[in-house]
Coordinates of C-alpha atoms in Angstrom, one line a residue:
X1 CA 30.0 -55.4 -13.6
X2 CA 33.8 -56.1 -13.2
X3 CA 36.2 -53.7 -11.3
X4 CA 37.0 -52.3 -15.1
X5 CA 33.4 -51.0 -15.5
X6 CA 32.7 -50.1 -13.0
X7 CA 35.7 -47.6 -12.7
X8 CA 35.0 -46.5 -16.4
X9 CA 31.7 -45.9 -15.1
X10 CA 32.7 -43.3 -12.4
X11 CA 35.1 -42.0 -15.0
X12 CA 32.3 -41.4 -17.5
X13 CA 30.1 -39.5 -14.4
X14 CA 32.9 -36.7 -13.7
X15 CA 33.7 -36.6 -17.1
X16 CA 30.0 -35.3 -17.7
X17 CA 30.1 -33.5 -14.4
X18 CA 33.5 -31.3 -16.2
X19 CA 31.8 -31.0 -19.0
X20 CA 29.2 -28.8 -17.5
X21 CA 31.7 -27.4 -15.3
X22 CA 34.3 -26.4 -18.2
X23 CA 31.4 -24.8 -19.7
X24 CA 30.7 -22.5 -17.1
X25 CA 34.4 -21.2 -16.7
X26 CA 34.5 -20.6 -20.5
X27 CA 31.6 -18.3 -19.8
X28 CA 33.6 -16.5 -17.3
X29 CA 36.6 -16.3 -19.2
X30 CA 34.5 -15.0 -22.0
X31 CA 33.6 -12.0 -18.9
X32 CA 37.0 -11.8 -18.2
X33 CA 38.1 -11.3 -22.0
X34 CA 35.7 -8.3 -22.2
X35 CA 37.1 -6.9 -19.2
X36 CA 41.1 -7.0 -20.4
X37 CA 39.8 -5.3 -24.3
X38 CA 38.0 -2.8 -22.9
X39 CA 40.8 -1.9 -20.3
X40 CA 43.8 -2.4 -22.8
X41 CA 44.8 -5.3 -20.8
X42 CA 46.8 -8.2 -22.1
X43 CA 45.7 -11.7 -22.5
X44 CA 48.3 -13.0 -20.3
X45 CA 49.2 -12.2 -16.6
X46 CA 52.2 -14.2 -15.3
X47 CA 51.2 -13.2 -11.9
X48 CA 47.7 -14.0 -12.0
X49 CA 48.2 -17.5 -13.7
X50 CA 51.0 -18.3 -10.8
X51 CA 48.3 -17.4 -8.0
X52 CA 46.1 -19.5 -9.7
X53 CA 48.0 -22.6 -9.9
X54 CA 49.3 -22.0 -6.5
X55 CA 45.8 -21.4 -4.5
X56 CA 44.3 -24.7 -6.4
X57 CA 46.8 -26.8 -6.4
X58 CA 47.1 -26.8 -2.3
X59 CA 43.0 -27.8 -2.4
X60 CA 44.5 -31.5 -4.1
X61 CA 44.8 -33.7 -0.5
X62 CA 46.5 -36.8 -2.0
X63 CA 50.2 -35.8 -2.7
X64 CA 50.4 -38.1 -4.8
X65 CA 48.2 -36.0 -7.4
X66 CA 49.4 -32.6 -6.8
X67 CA 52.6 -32.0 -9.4
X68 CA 49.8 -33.9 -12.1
X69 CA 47.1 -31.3 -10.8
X70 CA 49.7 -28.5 -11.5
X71 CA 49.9 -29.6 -14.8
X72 CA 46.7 -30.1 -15.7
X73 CA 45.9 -26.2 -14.7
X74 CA 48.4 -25.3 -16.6
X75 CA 46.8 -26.4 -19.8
X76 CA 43.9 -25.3 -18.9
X77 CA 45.0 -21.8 -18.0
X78 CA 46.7 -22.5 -22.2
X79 CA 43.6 -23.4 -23.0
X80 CA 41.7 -20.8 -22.1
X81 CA 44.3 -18.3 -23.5
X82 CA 44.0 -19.8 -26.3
X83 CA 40.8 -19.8 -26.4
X84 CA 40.9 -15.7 -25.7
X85 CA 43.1 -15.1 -28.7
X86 CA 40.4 -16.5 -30.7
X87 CA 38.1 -14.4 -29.7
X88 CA 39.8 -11.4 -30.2
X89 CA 41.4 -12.6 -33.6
X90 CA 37.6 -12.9 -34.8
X91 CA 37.2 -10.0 -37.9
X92 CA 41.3 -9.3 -37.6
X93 CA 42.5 -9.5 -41.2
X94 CA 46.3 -9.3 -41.8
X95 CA 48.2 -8.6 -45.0
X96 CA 51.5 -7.4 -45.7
X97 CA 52.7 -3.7 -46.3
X98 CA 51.5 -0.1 -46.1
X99 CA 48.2 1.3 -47.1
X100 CA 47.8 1.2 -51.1
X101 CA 49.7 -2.0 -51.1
X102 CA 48.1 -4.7 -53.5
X103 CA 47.5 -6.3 -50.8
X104 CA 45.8 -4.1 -48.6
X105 CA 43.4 -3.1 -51.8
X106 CA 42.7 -6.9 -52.0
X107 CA 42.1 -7.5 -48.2
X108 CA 39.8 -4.4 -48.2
X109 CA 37.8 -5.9 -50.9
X110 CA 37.2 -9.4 -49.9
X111 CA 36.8 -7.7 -46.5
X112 CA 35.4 -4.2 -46.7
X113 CA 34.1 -4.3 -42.9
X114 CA 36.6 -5.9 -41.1
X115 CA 39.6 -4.5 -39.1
X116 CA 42.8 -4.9 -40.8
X117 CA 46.5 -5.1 -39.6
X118 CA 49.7 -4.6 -41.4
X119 CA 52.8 -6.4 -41.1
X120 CA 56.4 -5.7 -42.6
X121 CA 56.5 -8.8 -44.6
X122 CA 54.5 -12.1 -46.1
X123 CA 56.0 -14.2 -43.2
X124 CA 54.6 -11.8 -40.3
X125 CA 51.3 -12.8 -42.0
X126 CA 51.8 -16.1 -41.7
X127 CA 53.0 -15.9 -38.1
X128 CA 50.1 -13.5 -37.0
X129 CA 47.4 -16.3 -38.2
X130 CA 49.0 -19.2 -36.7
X131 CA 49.7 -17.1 -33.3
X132 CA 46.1 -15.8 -33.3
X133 CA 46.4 -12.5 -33.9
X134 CA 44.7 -12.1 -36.8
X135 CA 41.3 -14.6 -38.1
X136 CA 42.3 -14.4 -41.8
X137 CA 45.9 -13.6 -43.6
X138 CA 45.7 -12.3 -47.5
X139 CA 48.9 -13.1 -49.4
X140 CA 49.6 -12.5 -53.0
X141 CA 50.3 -15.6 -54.5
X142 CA 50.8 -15.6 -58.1
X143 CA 50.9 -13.2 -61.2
X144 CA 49.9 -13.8 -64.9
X145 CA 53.0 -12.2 -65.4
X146 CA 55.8 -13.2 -63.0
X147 CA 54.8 -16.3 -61.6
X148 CA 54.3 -17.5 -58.1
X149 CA 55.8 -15.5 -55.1
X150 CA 58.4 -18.4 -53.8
X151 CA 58.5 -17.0 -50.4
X152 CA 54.6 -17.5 -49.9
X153 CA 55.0 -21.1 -51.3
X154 CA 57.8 -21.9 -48.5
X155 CA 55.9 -20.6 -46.0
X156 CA 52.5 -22.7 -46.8
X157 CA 55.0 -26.2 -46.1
X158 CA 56.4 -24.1 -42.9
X159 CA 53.4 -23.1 -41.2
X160 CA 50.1 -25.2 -39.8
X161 CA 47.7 -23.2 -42.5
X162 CA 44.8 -23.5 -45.2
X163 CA 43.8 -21.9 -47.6
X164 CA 40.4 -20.6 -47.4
X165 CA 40.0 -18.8 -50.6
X166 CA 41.4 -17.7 -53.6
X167 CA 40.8 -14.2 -55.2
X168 CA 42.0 -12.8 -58.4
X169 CA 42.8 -8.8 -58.5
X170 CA 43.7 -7.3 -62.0
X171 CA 46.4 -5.4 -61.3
X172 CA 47.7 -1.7 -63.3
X173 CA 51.1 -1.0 -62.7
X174 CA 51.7 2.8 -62.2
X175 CA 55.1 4.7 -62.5
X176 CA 54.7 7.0 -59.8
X177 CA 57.3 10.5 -59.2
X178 CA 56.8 13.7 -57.4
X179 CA 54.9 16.5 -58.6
X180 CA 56.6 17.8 -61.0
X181 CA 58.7 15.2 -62.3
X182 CA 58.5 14.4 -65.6
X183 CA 60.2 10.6 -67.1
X184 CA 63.3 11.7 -68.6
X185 CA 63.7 13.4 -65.4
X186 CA 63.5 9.7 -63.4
X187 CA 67.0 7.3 -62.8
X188 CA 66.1 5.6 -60.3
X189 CA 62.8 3.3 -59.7
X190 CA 61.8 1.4 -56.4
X191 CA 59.2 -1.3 -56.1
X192 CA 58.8 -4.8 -55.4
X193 CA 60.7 -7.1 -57.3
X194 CA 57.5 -8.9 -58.9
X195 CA 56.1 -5.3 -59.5
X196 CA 59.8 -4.6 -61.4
X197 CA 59.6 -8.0 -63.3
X198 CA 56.0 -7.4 -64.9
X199 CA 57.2 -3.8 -65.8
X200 CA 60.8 -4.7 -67.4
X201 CA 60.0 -4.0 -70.5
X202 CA 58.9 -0.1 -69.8
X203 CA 61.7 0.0 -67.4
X204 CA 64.4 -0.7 -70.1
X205 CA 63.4 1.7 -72.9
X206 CA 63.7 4.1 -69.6
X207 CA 67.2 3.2 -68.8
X208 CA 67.1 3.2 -65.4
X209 CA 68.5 1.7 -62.5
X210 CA 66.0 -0.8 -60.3
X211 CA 66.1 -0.9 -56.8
X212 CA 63.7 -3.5 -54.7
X213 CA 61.8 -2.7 -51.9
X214 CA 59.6 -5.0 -49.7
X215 CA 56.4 -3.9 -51.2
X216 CA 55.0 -1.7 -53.9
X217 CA 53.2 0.8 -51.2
X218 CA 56.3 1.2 -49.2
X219 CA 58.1 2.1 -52.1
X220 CA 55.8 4.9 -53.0
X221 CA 56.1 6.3 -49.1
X222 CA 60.1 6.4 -50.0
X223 CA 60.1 8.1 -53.0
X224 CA 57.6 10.6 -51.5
X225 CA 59.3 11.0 -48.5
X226 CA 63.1 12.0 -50.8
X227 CA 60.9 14.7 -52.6
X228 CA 63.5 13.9 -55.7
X229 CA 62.6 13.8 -59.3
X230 CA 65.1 10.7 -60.1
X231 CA 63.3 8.6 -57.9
X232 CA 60.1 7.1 -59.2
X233 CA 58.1 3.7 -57.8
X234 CA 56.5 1.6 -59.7
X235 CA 52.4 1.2 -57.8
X236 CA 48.5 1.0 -58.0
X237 CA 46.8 4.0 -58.9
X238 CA 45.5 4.9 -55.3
X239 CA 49.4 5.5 -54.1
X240 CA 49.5 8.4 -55.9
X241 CA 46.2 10.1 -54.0
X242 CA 47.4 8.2 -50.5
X243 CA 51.6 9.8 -51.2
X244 CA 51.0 13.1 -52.7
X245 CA 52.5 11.5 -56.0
X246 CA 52.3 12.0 -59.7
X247 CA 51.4 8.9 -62.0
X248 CA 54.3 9.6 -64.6
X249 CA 53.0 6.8 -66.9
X250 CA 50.4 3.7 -66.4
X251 CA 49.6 0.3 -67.2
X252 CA 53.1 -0.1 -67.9
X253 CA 53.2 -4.1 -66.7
X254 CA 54.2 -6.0 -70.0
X255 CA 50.8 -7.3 -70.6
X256 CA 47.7 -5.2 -70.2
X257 CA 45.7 -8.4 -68.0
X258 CA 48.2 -8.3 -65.4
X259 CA 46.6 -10.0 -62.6
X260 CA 47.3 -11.6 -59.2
X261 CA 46.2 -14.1 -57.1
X262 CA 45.4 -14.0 -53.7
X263 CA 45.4 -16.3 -51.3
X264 CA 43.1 -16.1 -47.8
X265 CA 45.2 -17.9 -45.0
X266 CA 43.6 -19.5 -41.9
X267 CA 44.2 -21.9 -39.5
X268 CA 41.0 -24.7 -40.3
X269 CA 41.3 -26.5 -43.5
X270 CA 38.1 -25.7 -45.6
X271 CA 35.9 -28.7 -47.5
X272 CA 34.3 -27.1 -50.2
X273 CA 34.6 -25.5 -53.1
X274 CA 36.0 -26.0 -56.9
X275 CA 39.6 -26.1 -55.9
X276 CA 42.0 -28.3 -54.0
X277 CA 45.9 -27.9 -53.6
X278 CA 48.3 -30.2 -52.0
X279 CA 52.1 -29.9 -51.2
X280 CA 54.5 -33.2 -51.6
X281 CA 57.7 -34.4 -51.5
X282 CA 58.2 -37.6 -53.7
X283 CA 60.6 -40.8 -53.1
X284 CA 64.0 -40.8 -54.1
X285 CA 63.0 -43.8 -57.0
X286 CA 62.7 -43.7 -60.7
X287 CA 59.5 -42.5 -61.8
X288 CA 57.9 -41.7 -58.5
X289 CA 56.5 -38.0 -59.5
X290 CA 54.7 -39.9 -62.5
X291 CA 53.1 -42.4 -60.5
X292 CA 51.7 -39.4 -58.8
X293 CA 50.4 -37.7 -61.9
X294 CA 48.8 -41.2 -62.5
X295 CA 47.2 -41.5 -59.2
X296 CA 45.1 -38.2 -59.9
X297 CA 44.3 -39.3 -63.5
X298 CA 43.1 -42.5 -62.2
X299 CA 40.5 -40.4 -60.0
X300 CA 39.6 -38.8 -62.8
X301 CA 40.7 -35.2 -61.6
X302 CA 41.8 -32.3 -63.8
X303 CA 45.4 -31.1 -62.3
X304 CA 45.7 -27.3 -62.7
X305 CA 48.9 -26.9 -62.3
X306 CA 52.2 -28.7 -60.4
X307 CA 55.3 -26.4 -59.6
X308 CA 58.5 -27.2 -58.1
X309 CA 60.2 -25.6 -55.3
X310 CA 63.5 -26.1 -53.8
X311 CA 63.8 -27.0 -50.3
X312 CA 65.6 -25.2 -47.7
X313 CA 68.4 -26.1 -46.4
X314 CA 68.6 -29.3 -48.3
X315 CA 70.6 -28.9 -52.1
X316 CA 68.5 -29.6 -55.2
X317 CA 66.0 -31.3 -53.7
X318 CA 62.9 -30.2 -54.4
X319 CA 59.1 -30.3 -53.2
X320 CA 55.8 -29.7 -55.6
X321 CA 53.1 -27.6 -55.2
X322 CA 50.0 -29.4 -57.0
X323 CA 46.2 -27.6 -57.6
X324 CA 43.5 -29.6 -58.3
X325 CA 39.8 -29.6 -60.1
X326 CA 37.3 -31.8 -57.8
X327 CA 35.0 -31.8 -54.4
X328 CA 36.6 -32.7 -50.9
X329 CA 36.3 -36.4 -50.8
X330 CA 37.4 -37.3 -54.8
X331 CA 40.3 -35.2 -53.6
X332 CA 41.1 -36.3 -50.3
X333 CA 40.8 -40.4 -51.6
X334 CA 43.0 -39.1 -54.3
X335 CA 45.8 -37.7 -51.5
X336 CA 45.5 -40.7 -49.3
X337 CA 46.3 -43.0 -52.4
X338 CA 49.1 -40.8 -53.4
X339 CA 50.8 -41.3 -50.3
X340 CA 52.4 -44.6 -50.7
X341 CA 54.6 -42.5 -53.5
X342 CA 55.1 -39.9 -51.0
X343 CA 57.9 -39.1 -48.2
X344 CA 55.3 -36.3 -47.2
X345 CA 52.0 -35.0 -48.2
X346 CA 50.5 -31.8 -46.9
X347 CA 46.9 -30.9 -48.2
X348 CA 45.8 -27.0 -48.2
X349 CA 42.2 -27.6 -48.1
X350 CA 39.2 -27.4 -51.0
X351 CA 38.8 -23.7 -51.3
X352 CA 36.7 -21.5 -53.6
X353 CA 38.3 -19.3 -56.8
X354 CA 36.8 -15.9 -56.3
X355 CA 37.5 -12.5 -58.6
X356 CA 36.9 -8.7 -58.9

C-alpha cells in the first residue's frame, strides 16, 4: 500500500467515524428544534451560533487548520438550520390570498388536514417554498377561459421548484354586493383580472367600470368593508357566507365549464406520473424550435401543449413552456436529446393530473 492509500484509507475511517457522529447531533438538533416551537423561539440565534464557532474553533491545535475549521462549522451550523426549517415546513401549505380565495378552496381540498398560510401574492408562494417556510405551494395556473397566469409561468424559470401535482377546480364566478344591493344599483366591480376576463361578457351588458385587485377574495373583503351598493366583486360562492355579501348574480364566467388549474409547488422534482413539463430557451438559428418539436416526436411523446413567454428584461425574446404525455425516463432521454438545440433547458418534474 502506497502513501496514497494508505492516506485514503485513514480518510475513509474518520469519514465513517462522522458519519455516526453527524448522526447523533442531528438527533440533538431534532431536541433542540422541539424546544425553540414549543417556546416560540426562532430558528436562528446569532449569539448562540457565534459562541459556538468561537468555543470549537480554539479546540483546533494546528493553526494552520483553524480559519478552515471556522468554516466548516459554519456550514454545518447552515446545515443544520436548514435542516430545522425542514422540519418545521413539514404539513405547511402556502397559497396566495385571503380565505375564500380560489386558491385557498383548492389548497384546502388537496389538503384538508394540513396547516395553511397565506401570502399577498403568487411570488410570496414561491419564495416561502424555496425559503422553507412552507412544504407545498398551490398556485393557479391556468383557466379554460383566460389562459395561463404569466406571472406563475415567470416565476417557475426564476425559482429552484417542481411541480408535484396538478389539480383541476371548476370554478363559478359570483357577482357579489352588499345586502341590499340590487345590479342596476352596481358601477363599480373589483376582482382579479383573470376573474374580470372570464366574466367580460356579463360585465359589459352591465356597463360598469372594472377595477383589479390582487385576488378574487380580497376583493370581496373591500367591497364589504365600503358597505356601498356600487361596489360589487366578482367571487366563489363561499365569499359571500365568509364577507357578509349578497350573490347579485352567478355563474356569470363566459362559459359555464370554467375551470382552473392548479399547480402544487415543491422544492424535489417528482418521477412519476402521466405528465411532464419542461421550460426552454431555443438557439438564435433557423428552425431550432422545430427541431425541438421533432426531437419529442421522434420519442414518440404526445406534446400537450407549448406556450411562449417573453423574457424579462430582454426585448422580444421569448422562452417556451412545453407539457408532455410519457413516464420519467422516455421523458427525461427526450430532454437530454433536446438540449443540443437548446441555450437552456429546465425540467419541472413528472407529476400527476388530479381533479374535483
Amino acid at each position: 500500500m502506497n502513501q496514497l492509500e494508505k492516506a485514503r484509507q485513514t480518510i475513509d475511517q474518520i469519514d465513517e467515524e462522522m458519519a455516526s457522529l453527524y448522526e447523533r447531533r442531528m438527533d440533538a438538533v431534532k431536541e433542540v428544534l422541539a424546544y425553540k416551537k414549543e417556546n416560540g423561539l426562532p430558528v436562528f440565534d446569532e449569539t448562540r451560533e457565534q459562541a459556538v464557532i468561537d468555543k470549537n474553533s480554539v479546540r483546533i491545535q494546528n493553526p494552520e487548520y483553524q480559519e478552515f475549521y471556522k468554516d466548516f462549522l459554519k456550514k454545518l451550523m447552515n446545515n443544520s438550520k436548514d435542516y430545522q426549517r425542514t422540519l418545521l415546513s413539514q404539513h405547511v401549505i402556502a397559497y396566495a390570498g385571503v380565505q375564500g380565495a380560489f386558491s385557498q378552496i383548492a389548497a384546502a381540498r388537496l389538503f384538508p388536514n394540513d396547516q395553511k398560510l397565506n401570502f399577498k401574492n403568487f411570488e410570496e408562494v414561491f419564495k416561502a417554498v424555496v425559503d422553507k417556510r412552507a412544504e407545498w405551494g398551490v398556485i393557479p395556473f391556468e383557466n379554460t377561459n383566460s389562459g395561463l397566469v404569466g406571472e406563475v409561468l415567470d416565476a417557475l424559470l426564476e425559482y429552484p421548484v417542481y411541480i408535484q401535482e396538478v389539480y383541476d377546480l371548476k370554478v363559478e364566478q359570483c357577482l357579489l354586493g352588499i345586502p341590499g344591493a340590487t345590479l342596476k344599483d352596481v358601477e363599480w366591480v373589483y376582482s382579479k383580472d383573470q376573474a374580470l376576463m372570464q366574466s367580460r361578457n356579463f360585465l359589459k351588458q352591465l356597463s360598469v367600470q372594472t377595477i383589479s385587485y390582487p385576488n378574487t377574495a380580497m376583493a370581496a373583503q373591500y367591497v364589504a368593508s365600503q358597505n356601498d351598493k356600487t361596489k360589487a366583486a366578482i367571487g366563489a360562492k363561499e365569499n359571500a357566507q365568509l364577507y357578509g355579501l349578497e350573490i347579485l348574480a352567478s355563474q356569470i364566467e363566459a362559459h359555464t365549464e370554467n375551470t382552473t388549474r392548479f399547480l402544487v409547488i415543491g422544492l424535489q422534482p417528482k418521477t412519476s406520473g402521466n405528465r411532464s413539463s419542461v421550460l426552454l430557451t431555443v438557439q438564435h438559428t433557423s428552425g431550432s424550435l422545430a427541431k425541438i418539436i421533432e426531437v419529442i416526436a421522434r420519442h414518440q411523446i404526445n406534446m400537450e401543449s407549448i406556450q411562449s413567454r417573453p423574457i424579462k428584461g430582454r426585448p422580444f425574446e421569448y422562452f417556451f413552456f412545453v407539457e408532455m404525455d410519457g413516464d420519467a425516463a422516455q421523458v427525461q432521454a427526450c430532454i437530454e436529446d433536446m438540449k443540443e438545440n437548446c441555450e437552456s433547458i429546465k425540467s419541472l418534474g413528472t407529476y400527476s393530473l388530479g381533479g374535483q
